[in-house]
mmCIF file of C-alpha atoms in Angstrom:
data_model
loop_
_atom_site.group_PDB
_atom_site.id
_atom_site.type_symbol
_atom_site.label_atom_id
_atom_site.label_comp_id
_atom_site.label_asym_id
_atom_site.label_seq_id
_atom_site.Cartn_x
_atom_site.Cartn_y
_atom_site.Cartn_z
ATOM 1 C CA ASP A 1 -3.421 8.904 12.607
ATOM 2 C CA ILE A 2 -2.873 5.460 13.193
ATOM 3 C CA GLN A 3 0.461 4.321 10.624
ATOM 4 C CA MET A 4 0.686 0.776 9.660
ATOM 5 C CA THR A 5 4.215 -0.410 8.626
ATOM 6 C CA GLN A 6 4.238 -3.749 6.459
ATOM 7 C CA SER A 7 7.389 -5.483 6.134
ATOM 8 C CA PRO A 8 9.012 -6.648 3.707
ATOM 9 C CA SER A 9 7.699 -4.517 0.920
ATOM 10 C CA SER A 10 8.653 -7.342 -1.436
ATOM 11 C CA LEU A 11 9.110 -10.720 -1.373
ATOM 12 C CA SER A 12 10.106 -13.938 -3.673
ATOM 13 C CA ALA A 13 9.619 -17.357 -2.646
ATOM 14 C CA SER A 14 9.218 -20.864 -4.116
ATOM 15 C CA VAL A 15 5.792 -22.948 -4.626
ATOM 16 C CA GLY A 16 5.556 -24.880 -1.052
ATOM 17 C CA ASP A 17 7.257 -22.337 0.814
ATOM 18 C CA ARG A 18 6.295 -20.769 4.210
ATOM 19 C CA VAL A 19 5.894 -16.877 3.754
ATOM 20 C CA THR A 20 5.575 -14.571 6.578
ATOM 21 C CA ILE A 21 4.312 -10.766 6.329
ATOM 22 C CA THR A 22 4.337 -8.686 9.441
ATOM 23 C CA CYS A 23 2.769 -5.498 10.195
ATOM 24 C CA GLN A 24 3.228 -3.093 12.866
ATOM 25 C CA ALA A 25 1.249 -0.603 14.173
ATOM 26 C CA SER A 26 2.198 2.889 15.255
ATOM 27 C CA GLN A 27 -0.092 2.466 18.519
ATOM 28 C CA ASP A 28 -2.049 -0.125 20.324
ATOM 29 C CA ILE A 29 -4.813 -1.338 17.892
ATOM 30 C CA ASN A 30 -6.191 -4.244 20.261
ATOM 31 C CA HIS A 31 -7.500 -7.121 17.548
ATOM 32 C CA TYR A 32 -8.593 -4.600 15.132
ATOM 33 C CA LEU A 33 -6.600 -5.947 12.267
ATOM 34 C CA ASN A 34 -7.668 -7.174 8.718
ATOM 35 C CA TRP A 35 -5.802 -8.656 5.871
ATOM 36 C CA TYR A 36 -6.569 -8.817 2.158
ATOM 37 C CA GLN A 37 -5.186 -10.128 -1.103
ATOM 38 C CA HIS A 38 -5.228 -8.078 -4.153
ATOM 39 C CA LYS A 39 -4.236 -9.467 -7.588
ATOM 40 C CA PRO A 40 -3.623 -7.124 -10.633
ATOM 41 C CA GLY A 41 -6.858 -6.260 -12.308
ATOM 42 C CA LYS A 42 -8.961 -7.505 -9.435
ATOM 43 C CA ALA A 43 -10.765 -6.067 -6.615
ATOM 44 C CA PRO A 44 -9.085 -6.794 -3.320
ATOM 45 C CA LYS A 45 -10.569 -9.650 -1.482
ATOM 46 C CA LEU A 46 -10.857 -10.278 2.510
ATOM 47 C CA LEU A 47 -8.983 -12.898 3.688
ATOM 48 C CA ILE A 48 -8.467 -12.634 7.452
ATOM 49 C CA TYR A 49 -10.299 -10.706 9.807
ATOM 50 C CA ASP A 50 -9.866 -9.370 13.496
ATOM 51 C CA VAL A 51 -5.981 -10.638 13.371
ATOM 52 C CA SER A 52 -6.799 -14.539 13.238
ATOM 53 C CA HIS A 53 -10.053 -15.214 12.117
ATOM 54 C CA LEU A 54 -10.443 -16.641 8.466
ATOM 55 C CA GLU A 55 -13.128 -15.140 6.197
ATOM 56 C CA ARG A 56 -15.555 -18.032 4.622
ATOM 57 C CA GLY A 57 -14.284 -19.778 1.646
ATOM 58 C CA VAL A 58 -10.588 -18.814 1.971
ATOM 59 C CA PRO A 59 -8.195 -21.616 2.411
ATOM 60 C CA SER A 60 -6.588 -22.799 5.173
ATOM 61 C CA ARG A 61 -3.452 -22.641 4.287
ATOM 62 C CA PHE A 62 -3.886 -18.348 5.072
ATOM 63 C CA SER A 63 -3.308 -17.422 8.638
ATOM 64 C CA GLY A 64 -2.903 -14.504 11.236
ATOM 65 C CA SER A 65 -1.639 -13.783 14.538
ATOM 66 C CA GLY A 66 -0.801 -11.254 16.988
ATOM 67 C CA SER A 67 2.155 -10.908 19.800
ATOM 68 C CA GLY A 68 -0.648 -9.524 22.231
ATOM 69 C CA SER A 69 0.928 -6.176 22.348
ATOM 70 C CA GLY A 70 -1.601 -4.995 20.057
ATOM 71 C CA THR A 71 0.837 -3.314 17.391
ATOM 72 C CA HIS A 72 2.727 -6.354 16.137
ATOM 73 C CA PHE A 73 0.854 -8.630 13.694
ATOM 74 C CA THR A 74 1.806 -11.702 11.277
ATOM 75 C CA PHE A 75 0.023 -13.083 7.963
ATOM 76 C CA THR A 76 1.131 -16.681 7.000
ATOM 77 C CA ILE A 77 1.089 -18.686 3.977
ATOM 78 C CA SER A 78 1.946 -22.369 4.982
ATOM 79 C CA SER A 79 2.459 -23.590 1.546
ATOM 80 C CA LEU A 80 2.778 -21.007 -1.180
ATOM 81 C CA GLN A 81 0.748 -21.481 -4.213
ATOM 82 C CA PRO A 82 1.219 -20.066 -7.481
ATOM 83 C CA GLU A 83 -2.696 -18.846 -7.230
ATOM 84 C CA ASP A 84 -1.614 -16.627 -4.258
ATOM 85 C CA ILE A 85 0.976 -14.339 -6.255
ATOM 86 C CA ALA A 86 -0.410 -10.923 -5.295
ATOM 87 C CA THR A 87 0.193 -7.668 -2.936
ATOM 88 C CA TYR A 88 -1.233 -8.314 0.547
ATOM 89 C CA TYR A 89 -2.121 -5.545 2.597
ATOM 90 C CA CYS A 90 -2.962 -5.270 6.347
ATOM 91 C CA GLN A 91 -5.877 -2.657 7.574
ATOM 92 C CA GLN A 92 -6.547 -1.511 11.066
ATOM 93 C CA TYR A 93 -10.069 -0.303 12.277
ATOM 94 C CA ASN A 94 -9.268 0.834 15.725
ATOM 95 C CA ASN A 95 -9.435 4.370 14.702
ATOM 96 C CA LEU A 96 -10.960 4.782 11.124
ATOM 97 C CA TYR A 97 -9.199 2.716 8.695
ATOM 98 C CA THR A 98 -5.317 2.908 7.510
ATOM 99 C CA PHE A 99 -4.038 0.265 5.088
ATOM 100 C CA GLY A 100 -0.153 -0.674 5.186
ATOM 101 C CA GLN A 101 1.763 0.044 2.339
ATOM 102 C CA GLY A 102 1.814 -3.484 0.797
ATOM 103 C CA THR A 103 3.643 -6.453 0.375
ATOM 104 C CA LYS A 104 4.162 -7.616 -3.419
ATOM 105 C CA LEU A 105 4.630 -11.902 -3.307
ATOM 106 C CA GLU A 106 6.181 -13.219 -6.253
ATOM 107 C CA ILE A 107 7.088 -16.660 -7.187
ATOM 108 C CA LYS A 108 10.855 -17.498 -7.378
ATOM 109 C CA GLN B 1 -24.854 -11.523 -2.291
ATOM 110 C CA ILE B 2 -23.671 -7.743 -2.352
ATOM 111 C CA THR B 3 -22.461 -6.506 -5.722
ATOM 112 C CA LEU B 4 -21.241 -2.729 -6.007
ATOM 113 C CA LYS B 5 -20.424 -1.114 -8.984
ATOM 114 C CA GLU B 6 -18.642 2.118 -9.821
ATOM 115 C CA SER B 7 -18.998 4.557 -12.360
ATOM 116 C CA GLY B 8 -18.077 8.096 -13.051
ATOM 117 C CA PRO B 9 -15.505 9.972 -15.478
ATOM 118 C CA MET B 10 -12.476 8.271 -16.701
ATOM 119 C CA LEU B 11 -10.598 11.469 -17.068
ATOM 120 C CA VAL B 12 -11.038 14.932 -15.201
ATOM 121 C CA LYS B 13 -9.246 18.390 -15.634
ATOM 122 C CA PRO B 14 -7.131 19.476 -12.747
ATOM 123 C CA THR B 15 -9.154 21.541 -10.401
ATOM 124 C CA GLN B 16 -12.320 20.317 -11.623
ATOM 125 C CA THR B 17 -14.812 18.439 -9.443
ATOM 126 C CA LEU B 18 -14.835 14.793 -9.557
ATOM 127 C CA THR B 19 -18.279 12.783 -8.907
ATOM 128 C CA LEU B 20 -18.251 9.130 -8.557
ATOM 129 C CA THR B 21 -21.509 7.065 -7.946
ATOM 130 C CA CYS B 22 -21.674 3.611 -6.617
ATOM 131 C CA THR B 23 -24.758 1.250 -7.479
ATOM 132 C CA PHE B 24 -25.233 -1.505 -5.083
ATOM 133 C CA SER B 25 -27.517 -4.957 -4.917
ATOM 134 C CA GLY B 26 -27.585 -7.206 -2.316
ATOM 135 C CA LEU B 27 -28.293 -4.457 0.586
ATOM 136 C CA SER B 28 -30.459 -1.928 1.681
ATOM 137 C CA LEU B 29 -28.689 1.355 3.287
ATOM 138 C CA THR B 30 -32.047 1.360 5.187
ATOM 139 C CA THR B 31 -31.076 -1.512 7.039
ATOM 140 C CA SER B 32 -29.499 -0.987 10.737
ATOM 141 C CA GLU B 33 -25.773 -0.990 10.824
ATOM 142 C CA ALA B 34 -25.153 -1.447 6.733
ATOM 143 C CA SER B 35 -22.490 1.209 5.330
ATOM 144 C CA VAL B 36 -20.900 1.800 2.066
ATOM 145 C CA GLY B 37 -18.085 3.892 1.098
ATOM 146 C CA TRP B 38 -14.854 4.592 -0.820
ATOM 147 C CA ILE B 39 -11.580 3.155 -1.018
ATOM 148 C CA ARG B 40 -8.918 4.476 -3.699
ATOM 149 C CA GLN B 41 -5.503 3.321 -5.260
ATOM 150 C CA PRO B 42 -3.053 5.637 -6.977
ATOM 151 C CA PRO B 43 -0.996 3.914 -9.418
ATOM 152 C CA GLY B 44 1.885 1.567 -7.835
ATOM 153 C CA LYS B 45 0.793 2.595 -4.434
ATOM 154 C CA ALA B 46 -0.909 1.620 -1.671
ATOM 155 C CA LEU B 47 -5.249 1.509 -0.629
ATOM 156 C CA GLU B 48 -5.987 4.603 1.068
ATOM 157 C CA TRP B 49 -9.759 4.745 2.674
ATOM 158 C CA LEU B 50 -11.654 7.841 1.488
ATOM 159 C CA ALA B 51 -15.147 8.128 3.248
ATOM 160 C CA HIS B 52 -18.357 5.746 4.442
ATOM 161 C CA ILE B 53 -21.408 6.521 4.986
ATOM 162 C CA TYR B 54 -23.816 4.569 7.198
ATOM 163 C CA TRP B 55 -27.482 3.361 7.012
ATOM 164 C CA ASP B 56 -28.475 6.402 9.543
ATOM 165 C CA GLY B 57 -26.500 8.919 7.440
ATOM 166 C CA ASP B 58 -23.697 9.381 9.463
ATOM 167 C CA LYS B 59 -20.350 10.003 7.418
ATOM 168 C CA ARG B 60 -16.601 9.447 8.230
ATOM 169 C CA TYR B 61 -14.178 11.122 6.325
ATOM 170 C CA SER B 62 -10.253 10.551 5.537
ATOM 171 C CA PRO B 63 -9.098 13.413 7.851
ATOM 172 C CA ALA B 64 -5.996 13.904 4.933
ATOM 173 C CA LEU B 65 -9.123 14.599 2.434
ATOM 174 C CA LYS B 66 -11.736 15.942 4.562
ATOM 175 C CA SER B 67 -12.249 19.177 3.427
ATOM 176 C CA ARG B 68 -12.456 18.392 -0.309
ATOM 177 C CA LEU B 69 -15.071 15.279 0.032
ATOM 178 C CA THR B 70 -18.971 14.836 0.188
ATOM 179 C CA ILE B 71 -20.256 11.095 0.550
ATOM 180 C CA THR B 72 -24.235 10.919 -0.162
ATOM 181 C CA LYS B 73 -26.793 8.285 -0.280
ATOM 182 C CA ASP B 74 -29.945 7.955 -2.237
ATOM 183 C CA THR B 75 -31.464 4.751 -0.702
ATOM 184 C CA SER B 76 -34.523 4.835 -3.057
ATOM 185 C CA LYS B 77 -31.688 4.198 -6.078
ATOM 186 C CA ASN B 78 -29.425 2.194 -4.065
ATOM 187 C CA GLU B 79 -26.622 4.400 -4.488
ATOM 188 C CA VAL B 80 -23.689 6.287 -2.911
ATOM 189 C CA VAL B 81 -22.004 9.440 -4.291
ATOM 190 C CA LEU B 82 -18.457 10.597 -3.670
ATOM 191 C CA ILE B 83 -17.800 14.320 -4.617
ATOM 192 C CA MET B 84 -13.755 15.262 -4.513
ATOM 193 C CA THR B 85 -13.396 18.853 -5.070
ATOM 194 C CA ASN B 86 -10.245 20.541 -6.613
ATOM 195 C CA THR B 87 -8.733 17.415 -8.181
ATOM 196 C CA ASP B 88 -5.312 17.090 -9.093
ATOM 197 C CA SER B 89 -2.843 14.841 -10.571
ATOM 198 C CA ALA B 90 -2.597 13.374 -7.107
ATOM 199 C CA ASP B 91 -5.933 12.001 -7.149
ATOM 200 C CA THR B 92 -5.486 9.705 -10.303
ATOM 201 C CA ALA B 93 -6.352 6.419 -8.782
ATOM 202 C CA THR B 94 -8.602 3.374 -9.241
ATOM 203 C CA TYR B 95 -11.493 4.260 -7.148
ATOM 204 C CA TYR B 96 -13.576 1.130 -5.403
ATOM 205 C CA CYS B 97 -16.771 1.161 -3.984
ATOM 206 C CA VAL B 98 -16.815 -1.137 -0.738
ATOM 207 C CA HIS B 99 -19.555 -2.622 1.997
ATOM 208 C CA LEU B 100 -18.229 -1.948 5.400
ATOM 209 C CA PHE B 101 -18.864 -4.820 7.541
ATOM 210 C CA GLU B 102 -19.886 -4.270 11.361
ATOM 211 C CA ALA B 103 -17.747 -0.826 10.737
ATOM 212 C CA ALA B 104 -14.790 -3.021 10.604
ATOM 213 C CA ARG B 105 -13.944 -5.041 7.528
ATOM 214 C CA PHE B 106 -14.258 -4.120 3.771
ATOM 215 C CA ASN B 107 -15.812 -7.769 2.408
ATOM 216 C CA PHE B 108 -17.243 -6.690 -0.307
ATOM 217 C CA TRP B 109 -15.665 -4.663 -3.097
ATOM 218 C CA GLY B 110 -16.738 -3.078 -6.478
ATOM 219 C CA GLN B 111 -14.072 -3.802 -9.786
ATOM 220 C CA GLY B 112 -12.950 -0.550 -9.099
ATOM 221 C CA THR B 113 -12.858 2.087 -11.962
ATOM 222 C CA LEU B 114 -9.507 4.463 -12.822
ATOM 223 C CA VAL B 115 -10.037 7.922 -12.998
ATOM 224 C CA THR B 116 -7.092 10.184 -14.193
ATOM 225 C CA VAL B 117 -6.904 13.986 -13.569
ATOM 226 C CA SER B 118 -5.092 15.356 -16.373
ATOM 227 C CA SER B 119 -5.213 18.281 -18.686
#
């Protein structure tokens, strides 16, 4: 099984801050990595697919990248907005589907 | 636009079988590459993929739960059903029906249904 490890598990930041979340795969998953936003009481929402492609309608302040190793990935919010408060998950699809444990983002 | 809606019991007793139904619109499971499945989230925990069924009847299951899960489809009703046997408290979770796009990403989700396993 492929394990996905996110860090940090929680994060507090101010409006306007640049926020970065990392996701480490237990083995090479190529570019098979997506990111989701999950707000309480709502369904998760796909934000980024295939490491760096923005889903249609998602604001451009969200972005994703990979180190090229196929194991280390980064999700960034360039300027945090109040509506970005949520838990964020990475997900691999190299071998079936596995999610990271989530990063809970709060406003400072 | 694809919409999915989950239905099923809110409460089941330990050891009982849980049956969840996903009713969807905006897609057909007779269309090549179409796929619908299930993901759950126990309270305070992470998302966990459970199972998927494809347009051609192919099925995929979480290895950890494979022995307890069965997924089926009824294309005439636009429904996908998940059956989970021998439930226990660890199966208490919000269960989401999802559309899997290109066998890669979950781009449409139902609102979820909370199932509690308790005596």
